Amino acid sequence: MKVRTLLGAAAGAVGAAVVGNRLLAKRAGDLENPLPGVERTFRWRGIEVRYTVAGDPDDQDVLLLHGIHAGASSNEFEPVFERLAEHYHVVAVDLPGFARSERPPLVYSPTLYAEFVRDFAADVTDDPVVVASSLTGSFAADAAGETDVTALVLICPTDETAPERPWLRTLVRTPIVGTTVYNLLASKPSIRYFYDRDGYYDSAAIDDTEVAYAWKGAHQPGSRYAPASFVAGTLDPDVDLATKLAELEVPTTLVWGRDAELVPLREGRDLAEAADLELVVIDYATQLPHAEHPETFAEYLSAELTSAETDVGE
């Protein structure tokens, strides 16, 4: 009788998980494009990748690459997107596996993302200034050595996020248990906690619509596959970021929030010293200075690009 009871309870729990997962996916619905501009599609290795463009096509191309986490998307740059489009031809992309781009059940890797950035920059943009956030900064640095890039602007870049645990990636990718675990990691409270702990200096700056959009993006079909590699630490590149940046001949600027804890400012200073790079520090900011202080970030970016153009002219 006890065995039957346990089996019945287990079957009930599995059934409840399946129903709950389906309800969450249904409640998420379709994901709208949050950026003002023209949305286009880039087909890469059979994957349809969505991106948004705005600004004068004759202006300098600026490619915006969001960070990696559950619910990640080009919406990360929404606060600064229109400001940049006033002076640049801005291209913001949803990386493969995220948001409005397709999310096939691949085993996502740092090589895949570096090669995507390389191919996208070469095929869609013209000698772009590449602005990349967090772990994506490592992918951009890796790609920059193989394609024409005018400059790199890396926001709190990192090449190390978590110990490598392939078993966790396998777990999150499983249909029932994995989806249930992922839904807990990608719940609205979890997303808000991430923004409050690591994204924003001032919790009052966290917009409910931003949390809601990240949640919807995290619950699109197939949305757990890319984050599964991230939480397992298997998206961390094998190359050392400082070494890679020191080897590049591309002008590179690091941007850091002074109060960042996930990737603290001391790491930014060490990276700038090791690779002989300029470091811009934004006060009252943590991991997302461009989202929390978009006007300040846009001013810094314009100043850096103007300085770079002057150096080239000389």
Short mmCIF file of N, CA and C in Angstrom, two decimals, residues 62-194:
data_model
loop_
_atom_site.label_atom_id
_atom_site.label_comp_id
_atom_site.label_asym_id
_atom_site.label_seq_id
_atom_site.Cartn_x
_atom_site.Cartn_y
_atom_site.Cartn_z
N VAL A 62 26.53 50.93 -34.95
CA VAL A 62 26.77 50.54 -33.56
C VAL A 62 25.96 49.27 -33.32
N LEU A 63 26.65 48.19 -33.03
CA LEU A 63 26.02 46.89 -32.79
C LEU A 63 25.90 46.66 -31.29
N LEU A 64 24.67 46.44 -30.83
CA LEU A 64 24.39 46.25 -29.41
C LEU A 64 24.13 44.77 -29.13
N LEU A 65 24.91 44.20 -28.20
CA LEU A 65 24.82 42.77 -27.88
C LEU A 65 24.52 42.61 -26.39
N HIS A 66 23.34 42.06 -26.10
CA HIS A 66 22.89 41.93 -24.71
C HIS A 66 23.66 40.84 -23.96
N GLY A 67 23.56 40.87 -22.64
CA GLY A 67 24.18 39.87 -21.80
C GLY A 67 23.43 38.55 -21.84
N ILE A 68 23.92 37.58 -21.07
CA ILE A 68 23.36 36.24 -21.06
C ILE A 68 22.76 35.95 -19.68
N HIS A 69 21.48 35.63 -19.68
CA HIS A 69 20.78 35.16 -18.47
C HIS A 69 19.37 34.76 -18.90
N ALA A 70 18.64 34.12 -18.03
CA ALA A 70 17.27 33.75 -18.36
C ALA A 70 16.46 35.03 -18.59
N GLY A 71 15.81 35.13 -19.72
CA GLY A 71 15.04 36.32 -20.03
C GLY A 71 15.84 37.41 -20.71
N ALA A 72 17.09 37.13 -21.07
CA ALA A 72 17.93 38.13 -21.73
C ALA A 72 17.39 38.47 -23.11
N SER A 73 17.60 39.74 -23.52
CA SER A 73 17.12 40.18 -24.83
C SER A 73 17.72 41.54 -25.15
N SER A 74 17.48 42.00 -26.36
CA SER A 74 17.92 43.33 -26.76
C SER A 74 17.19 44.42 -25.99
N ASN A 75 16.14 44.06 -25.27
CA ASN A 75 15.43 45.04 -24.43
C ASN A 75 16.36 45.63 -23.36
N GLU A 76 17.47 44.97 -23.09
CA GLU A 76 18.47 45.50 -22.16
C GLU A 76 18.92 46.90 -22.58
N PHE A 77 18.91 47.16 -23.90
CA PHE A 77 19.38 48.45 -24.41
C PHE A 77 18.24 49.43 -24.71
N GLU A 78 17.02 49.07 -24.33
CA GLU A 78 15.88 49.96 -24.62
C GLU A 78 16.07 51.37 -24.07
N PRO A 79 16.58 51.54 -22.84
CA PRO A 79 16.72 52.91 -22.31
C PRO A 79 17.67 53.80 -23.11
N VAL A 80 18.66 53.19 -23.79
CA VAL A 80 19.67 53.98 -24.50
C VAL A 80 19.50 53.92 -26.01
N PHE A 81 18.59 53.09 -26.49
CA PHE A 81 18.47 52.81 -27.93
C PHE A 81 18.17 54.07 -28.74
N GLU A 82 17.14 54.80 -28.38
CA GLU A 82 16.76 55.99 -29.15
C GLU A 82 17.81 57.09 -29.05
N ARG A 83 18.44 57.22 -27.90
CA ARG A 83 19.49 58.23 -27.75
C ARG A 83 20.65 57.96 -28.71
N LEU A 84 21.04 56.71 -28.81
CA LEU A 84 22.14 56.37 -29.71
C LEU A 84 21.72 56.53 -31.17
N ALA A 85 20.46 56.23 -31.47
CA ALA A 85 19.98 56.32 -32.86
C ALA A 85 19.94 57.76 -33.37
N GLU A 86 20.04 58.73 -32.49
CA GLU A 86 20.08 60.12 -32.93
C GLU A 86 21.39 60.44 -33.64
N HIS A 87 22.44 59.69 -33.33
CA HIS A 87 23.76 59.99 -33.90
C HIS A 87 24.41 58.83 -34.63
N TYR A 88 23.85 57.62 -34.45
CA TYR A 88 24.46 56.43 -35.04
C TYR A 88 23.40 55.57 -35.70
N HIS A 89 23.86 54.68 -36.56
CA HIS A 89 22.98 53.65 -37.13
C HIS A 89 23.07 52.46 -36.20
N VAL A 90 22.03 52.25 -35.41
CA VAL A 90 22.06 51.30 -34.30
C VAL A 90 21.42 49.99 -34.71
N VAL A 91 22.08 48.90 -34.36
CA VAL A 91 21.60 47.55 -34.65
C VAL A 91 21.61 46.77 -33.34
N ALA A 92 20.41 46.37 -32.87
CA ALA A 92 20.30 45.61 -31.62
C ALA A 92 19.74 44.23 -31.94
N VAL A 93 20.43 43.20 -31.52
CA VAL A 93 20.08 41.83 -31.90
C VAL A 93 19.69 41.00 -30.68
N ASP A 94 18.71 40.13 -30.87
CA ASP A 94 18.42 39.07 -29.90
C ASP A 94 19.29 37.87 -30.27
N LEU A 95 20.21 37.51 -29.41
CA LEU A 95 21.13 36.42 -29.72
C LEU A 95 20.38 35.10 -29.95
N PRO A 96 20.94 34.19 -30.73
CA PRO A 96 20.31 32.89 -30.93
C PRO A 96 20.00 32.23 -29.60
N GLY A 97 18.78 31.69 -29.47
CA GLY A 97 18.38 31.04 -28.24
C GLY A 97 17.66 31.95 -27.27
N PHE A 98 17.51 33.24 -27.62
CA PHE A 98 16.91 34.19 -26.70
C PHE A 98 15.81 35.02 -27.37
N ALA A 99 14.83 35.39 -26.55
CA ALA A 99 13.81 36.38 -26.89
C ALA A 99 13.10 36.08 -28.20
N ARG A 100 13.14 37.02 -29.16
CA ARG A 100 12.38 36.87 -30.40
C ARG A 100 13.12 36.07 -31.47
N SER A 101 14.37 35.74 -31.22
CA SER A 101 15.09 34.86 -32.13
C SER A 101 14.69 33.41 -31.88
N GLU A 102 14.99 32.55 -32.85
CA GLU A 102 14.66 31.14 -32.66
C GLU A 102 15.51 30.53 -31.56
N ARG A 103 14.94 29.48 -30.92
CA ARG A 103 15.57 28.88 -29.75
C ARG A 103 15.63 27.36 -29.93
N PRO A 104 16.37 26.89 -30.91
CA PRO A 104 16.44 25.45 -31.15
C PRO A 104 17.14 24.73 -30.00
N PRO A 105 16.89 23.43 -29.84
CA PRO A 105 17.48 22.66 -28.72
C PRO A 105 18.93 22.28 -28.97
N LEU A 106 19.76 23.29 -29.21
CA LEU A 106 21.19 23.06 -29.40
C LEU A 106 21.90 22.99 -28.06
N VAL A 107 23.12 22.47 -28.07
CA VAL A 107 24.00 22.61 -26.91
C VAL A 107 24.79 23.90 -27.16
N TYR A 108 24.33 24.99 -26.57
CA TYR A 108 24.92 26.30 -26.83
C TYR A 108 26.30 26.39 -26.19
N SER A 109 27.23 27.03 -26.92
CA SER A 109 28.63 27.06 -26.49
C SER A 109 29.21 28.45 -26.73
N PRO A 110 30.33 28.78 -26.09
CA PRO A 110 30.98 30.06 -26.35
C PRO A 110 31.45 30.20 -27.79
N THR A 111 31.87 29.08 -28.39
CA THR A 111 32.30 29.12 -29.79
C THR A 111 31.14 29.49 -30.70
N LEU A 112 29.98 28.91 -30.43
CA LEU A 112 28.80 29.23 -31.23
C LEU A 112 28.51 30.73 -31.20
N TYR A 113 28.54 31.32 -30.02
CA TYR A 113 28.20 32.74 -29.92
C TYR A 113 29.29 33.63 -30.50
N ALA A 114 30.56 33.27 -30.33
CA ALA A 114 31.63 34.06 -30.93
C ALA A 114 31.53 34.02 -32.46
N GLU A 115 31.23 32.86 -33.00
CA GLU A 115 31.09 32.74 -34.45
C GLU A 115 29.86 33.48 -34.96
N PHE A 116 28.79 33.47 -34.16
CA PHE A 116 27.61 34.24 -34.56
C PHE A 116 27.93 35.73 -34.61
N VAL A 117 28.58 36.25 -33.57
CA VAL A 117 28.92 37.68 -33.54
C VAL A 117 29.81 38.02 -34.73
N ARG A 118 30.77 37.18 -35.01
CA ARG A 118 31.66 37.40 -36.16
C ARG A 118 30.88 37.47 -37.47
N ASP A 119 30.01 36.50 -37.70
CA ASP A 119 29.27 36.44 -38.96
C ASP A 119 28.23 37.55 -39.06
N PHE A 120 27.54 37.82 -37.97
CA PHE A 120 26.52 38.87 -37.98
C PHE A 120 27.15 40.23 -38.24
N ALA A 121 28.25 40.51 -37.54
CA ALA A 121 28.92 41.80 -37.73
C ALA A 121 29.41 41.95 -39.16
N ALA A 122 29.92 40.87 -39.75
CA ALA A 122 30.46 40.94 -41.11
C ALA A 122 29.35 41.07 -42.16
N ASP A 123 28.22 40.40 -41.94
CA ASP A 123 27.17 40.35 -42.97
C ASP A 123 26.12 41.45 -42.84
N VAL A 124 25.89 41.93 -41.64
CA VAL A 124 24.79 42.88 -41.42
C VAL A 124 25.29 44.31 -41.21
N THR A 125 26.48 44.47 -40.66
CA THR A 125 26.99 45.80 -40.35
C THR A 125 28.25 46.11 -41.16
N ASP A 126 28.66 47.36 -41.07
CA ASP A 126 29.85 47.82 -41.79
C ASP A 126 30.82 48.43 -40.79
N ASP A 127 31.90 47.69 -40.48
CA ASP A 127 32.91 48.16 -39.52
C ASP A 127 32.26 48.74 -38.27
N PRO A 128 31.48 47.96 -37.55
CA PRO A 128 30.70 48.51 -36.44
C PRO A 128 31.52 48.81 -35.19
N VAL A 129 30.97 49.70 -34.38
CA VAL A 129 31.38 49.80 -32.99
C VAL A 129 30.53 48.76 -32.26
N VAL A 130 31.16 47.81 -31.61
CA VAL A 130 30.44 46.73 -30.95
C VAL A 130 30.35 47.03 -29.45
N VAL A 131 29.11 47.12 -28.96
CA VAL A 131 28.85 47.33 -27.54
C VAL A 131 28.29 46.03 -26.99
N ALA A 132 29.01 45.40 -26.07
CA ALA A 132 28.60 44.08 -25.56
C ALA A 132 28.62 44.09 -24.04
N SER A 133 27.65 43.37 -23.48
CA SER A 133 27.44 43.37 -22.04
C SER A 133 27.82 42.04 -21.40
N SER A 134 28.50 42.11 -20.27
CA SER A 134 28.79 40.96 -19.41
C SER A 134 29.50 39.84 -20.18
N LEU A 135 29.00 38.61 -20.08
CA LEU A 135 29.66 37.47 -20.71
C LEU A 135 29.77 37.63 -22.23
N THR A 136 28.80 38.29 -22.83
CA THR A 136 28.84 38.51 -24.28
C THR A 136 30.04 39.35 -24.68
N GLY A 137 30.59 40.12 -23.73
CA GLY A 137 31.80 40.86 -24.01
C GLY A 137 32.95 39.95 -24.40
N SER A 138 33.02 38.76 -23.79
CA SER A 138 34.06 37.79 -24.16
C SER A 138 33.84 37.26 -25.56
N PHE A 139 32.55 37.01 -25.92
CA PHE A 139 32.26 36.54 -27.28
C PHE A 139 32.65 37.61 -28.30
N ALA A 140 32.35 38.87 -27.98
CA ALA A 140 32.66 39.96 -28.90
C ALA A 140 34.17 40.13 -29.06
N ALA A 141 34.91 39.99 -27.96
CA ALA A 141 36.37 40.11 -28.03
C ALA A 141 36.95 38.99 -28.88
N ASP A 142 36.41 37.78 -28.74
CA ASP A 142 36.88 36.65 -29.51
C ASP A 142 36.59 36.88 -31.00
N ALA A 143 35.40 37.40 -31.30
CA ALA A 143 35.00 37.63 -32.70
C ALA A 143 35.76 38.78 -33.34
N ALA A 144 36.15 39.76 -32.53
CA ALA A 144 36.77 40.97 -33.08
C ALA A 144 38.09 40.70 -33.78
N GLY A 145 38.74 39.61 -33.42
CA GLY A 145 40.00 39.29 -34.07
C GLY A 145 39.83 38.70 -35.45
N GLU A 146 38.58 38.38 -35.83
CA GLU A 146 38.35 37.72 -37.11
C GLU A 146 37.42 38.50 -38.03
N THR A 147 37.06 39.72 -37.67
CA THR A 147 36.19 40.53 -38.54
C THR A 147 36.55 41.99 -38.34
N ASP A 148 36.08 42.84 -39.26
CA ASP A 148 36.41 44.27 -39.20
C ASP A 148 35.51 44.97 -38.19
N VAL A 149 36.11 45.48 -37.13
CA VAL A 149 35.40 46.18 -36.07
C VAL A 149 36.11 47.50 -35.82
N THR A 150 35.35 48.59 -35.77
CA THR A 150 35.95 49.91 -35.53
C THR A 150 36.41 50.05 -34.09
N ALA A 151 35.60 49.59 -33.16
CA ALA A 151 35.94 49.71 -31.74
C ALA A 151 35.08 48.73 -30.94
N LEU A 152 35.57 48.39 -29.74
CA LEU A 152 34.81 47.59 -28.78
C LEU A 152 34.51 48.43 -27.55
N VAL A 153 33.28 48.36 -27.08
CA VAL A 153 32.88 48.95 -25.82
C VAL A 153 32.28 47.82 -25.00
N LEU A 154 32.98 47.39 -23.97
CA LEU A 154 32.57 46.21 -23.20
C LEU A 154 32.10 46.64 -21.81
N ILE A 155 30.87 46.28 -21.49
CA ILE A 155 30.25 46.68 -20.23
C ILE A 155 30.38 45.54 -19.22
N CYS A 156 31.16 45.76 -18.18
CA CYS A 156 31.40 44.74 -17.15
C CYS A 156 31.66 43.37 -17.77
N PRO A 157 32.60 43.25 -18.69
CA PRO A 157 32.81 41.96 -19.36
C PRO A 157 33.41 40.93 -18.40
N THR A 158 33.12 39.68 -18.68
CA THR A 158 33.67 38.60 -17.86
C THR A 158 33.89 37.37 -18.73
N ASP A 159 34.79 36.51 -18.29
CA ASP A 159 35.00 35.24 -18.98
C ASP A 159 34.79 34.07 -18.02
N GLU A 160 34.23 34.37 -16.84
CA GLU A 160 34.03 33.32 -15.83
C GLU A 160 32.77 33.62 -15.04
N THR A 161 31.80 32.73 -15.14
CA THR A 161 30.52 32.97 -14.46
C THR A 161 30.22 31.93 -13.38
N ALA A 162 30.56 30.66 -13.63
CA ALA A 162 30.22 29.59 -12.68
C ALA A 162 31.11 28.39 -12.94
N PRO A 163 31.28 27.53 -11.93
CA PRO A 163 32.02 26.28 -12.16
C PRO A 163 31.31 25.46 -13.24
N GLU A 164 32.09 24.75 -14.05
CA GLU A 164 31.50 23.97 -15.13
C GLU A 164 30.82 22.71 -14.58
N ARG A 165 29.50 22.63 -14.84
CA ARG A 165 28.70 21.49 -14.35
C ARG A 165 27.80 21.01 -15.48
N PRO A 166 28.34 20.21 -16.39
CA PRO A 166 27.54 19.73 -17.52
C PRO A 166 26.27 18.98 -17.10
N TRP A 167 26.31 18.33 -15.94
CA TRP A 167 25.13 17.60 -15.46
C TRP A 167 23.95 18.54 -15.24
N LEU A 168 24.25 19.78 -14.82
CA LEU A 168 23.17 20.74 -14.60
C LEU A 168 22.54 21.17 -15.93
N ARG A 169 23.36 21.31 -16.95
CA ARG A 169 22.84 21.61 -18.28
C ARG A 169 21.91 20.49 -18.74
N THR A 170 22.34 19.25 -18.54
CA THR A 170 21.52 18.10 -18.92
C THR A 170 20.20 18.09 -18.15
N LEU A 171 20.27 18.41 -16.86
CA LEU A 171 19.06 18.43 -16.04
C LEU A 171 18.06 19.47 -16.54
N VAL A 172 18.54 20.70 -16.77
CA VAL A 172 17.64 21.79 -17.18
C VAL A 172 17.03 21.52 -18.55
N ARG A 173 17.73 20.76 -19.37
CA ARG A 173 17.22 20.46 -20.71
C ARG A 173 16.17 19.36 -20.72
N THR A 174 16.00 18.62 -19.62
CA THR A 174 15.01 17.54 -19.60
C THR A 174 13.60 18.11 -19.66
N PRO A 175 12.67 17.37 -20.28
CA PRO A 175 11.35 17.92 -20.58
C PRO A 175 10.52 18.33 -19.36
N ILE A 176 10.46 17.49 -18.31
CA ILE A 176 9.55 17.77 -17.20
C ILE A 176 10.29 18.38 -16.02
N VAL A 177 11.23 17.63 -15.46
CA VAL A 177 11.97 18.13 -14.31
C VAL A 177 12.77 19.38 -14.68
N GLY A 178 13.43 19.34 -15.83
CA GLY A 178 14.24 20.48 -16.25
C GLY A 178 13.41 21.73 -16.48
N THR A 179 12.26 21.56 -17.12
CA THR A 179 11.39 22.71 -17.35
C THR A 179 10.89 23.28 -16.04
N THR A 180 10.58 22.40 -15.09
CA THR A 180 10.10 22.85 -13.78
C THR A 180 11.18 23.62 -13.04
N VAL A 181 12.40 23.08 -13.03
CA VAL A 181 13.52 23.78 -12.38
C VAL A 181 13.77 25.12 -13.05
N TYR A 182 13.77 25.11 -14.38
CA TYR A 182 14.00 26.35 -15.12
C TYR A 182 12.93 27.38 -14.82
N ASN A 183 11.67 26.96 -14.74
CA ASN A 183 10.60 27.91 -14.46
C ASN A 183 10.75 28.57 -13.10
N LEU A 184 11.33 27.84 -12.14
CA LEU A 184 11.62 28.43 -10.84
C LEU A 184 12.74 29.47 -10.95
N LEU A 185 13.78 29.12 -11.72
CA LEU A 185 14.89 30.06 -11.91
C LEU A 185 14.46 31.31 -12.68
N ALA A 186 13.47 31.14 -13.57
CA ALA A 186 13.04 32.24 -14.44
C ALA A 186 11.70 32.82 -14.01
N SER A 187 11.36 32.67 -12.73
CA SER A 187 10.12 33.26 -12.23
C SER A 187 10.28 34.77 -12.08
N LYS A 188 9.18 35.48 -11.99
CA LYS A 188 9.27 36.94 -11.83
C LYS A 188 10.03 37.33 -10.56
N PRO A 189 9.79 36.68 -9.41
CA PRO A 189 10.59 37.02 -8.23
C PRO A 189 12.09 36.79 -8.44
N SER A 190 12.45 35.71 -9.14
CA SER A 190 13.87 35.44 -9.39
C SER A 190 14.48 36.50 -10.30
N ILE A 191 13.75 36.88 -11.34
CA ILE A 191 14.24 37.91 -12.27
C ILE A 191 14.40 39.23 -11.55
N ARG A 192 13.40 39.61 -10.74
CA ARG A 192 13.49 40.86 -9.99
C ARG A 192 14.65 40.82 -9.01
N TYR A 193 14.86 39.67 -8.39
CA TYR A 193 15.98 39.52 -7.46
C TYR A 193 17.31 39.73 -8.17
N PHE A 194 17.43 39.16 -9.38
CA PHE A 194 18.66 39.35 -10.16
C PHE A 194 18.89 40.83 -10.46
#
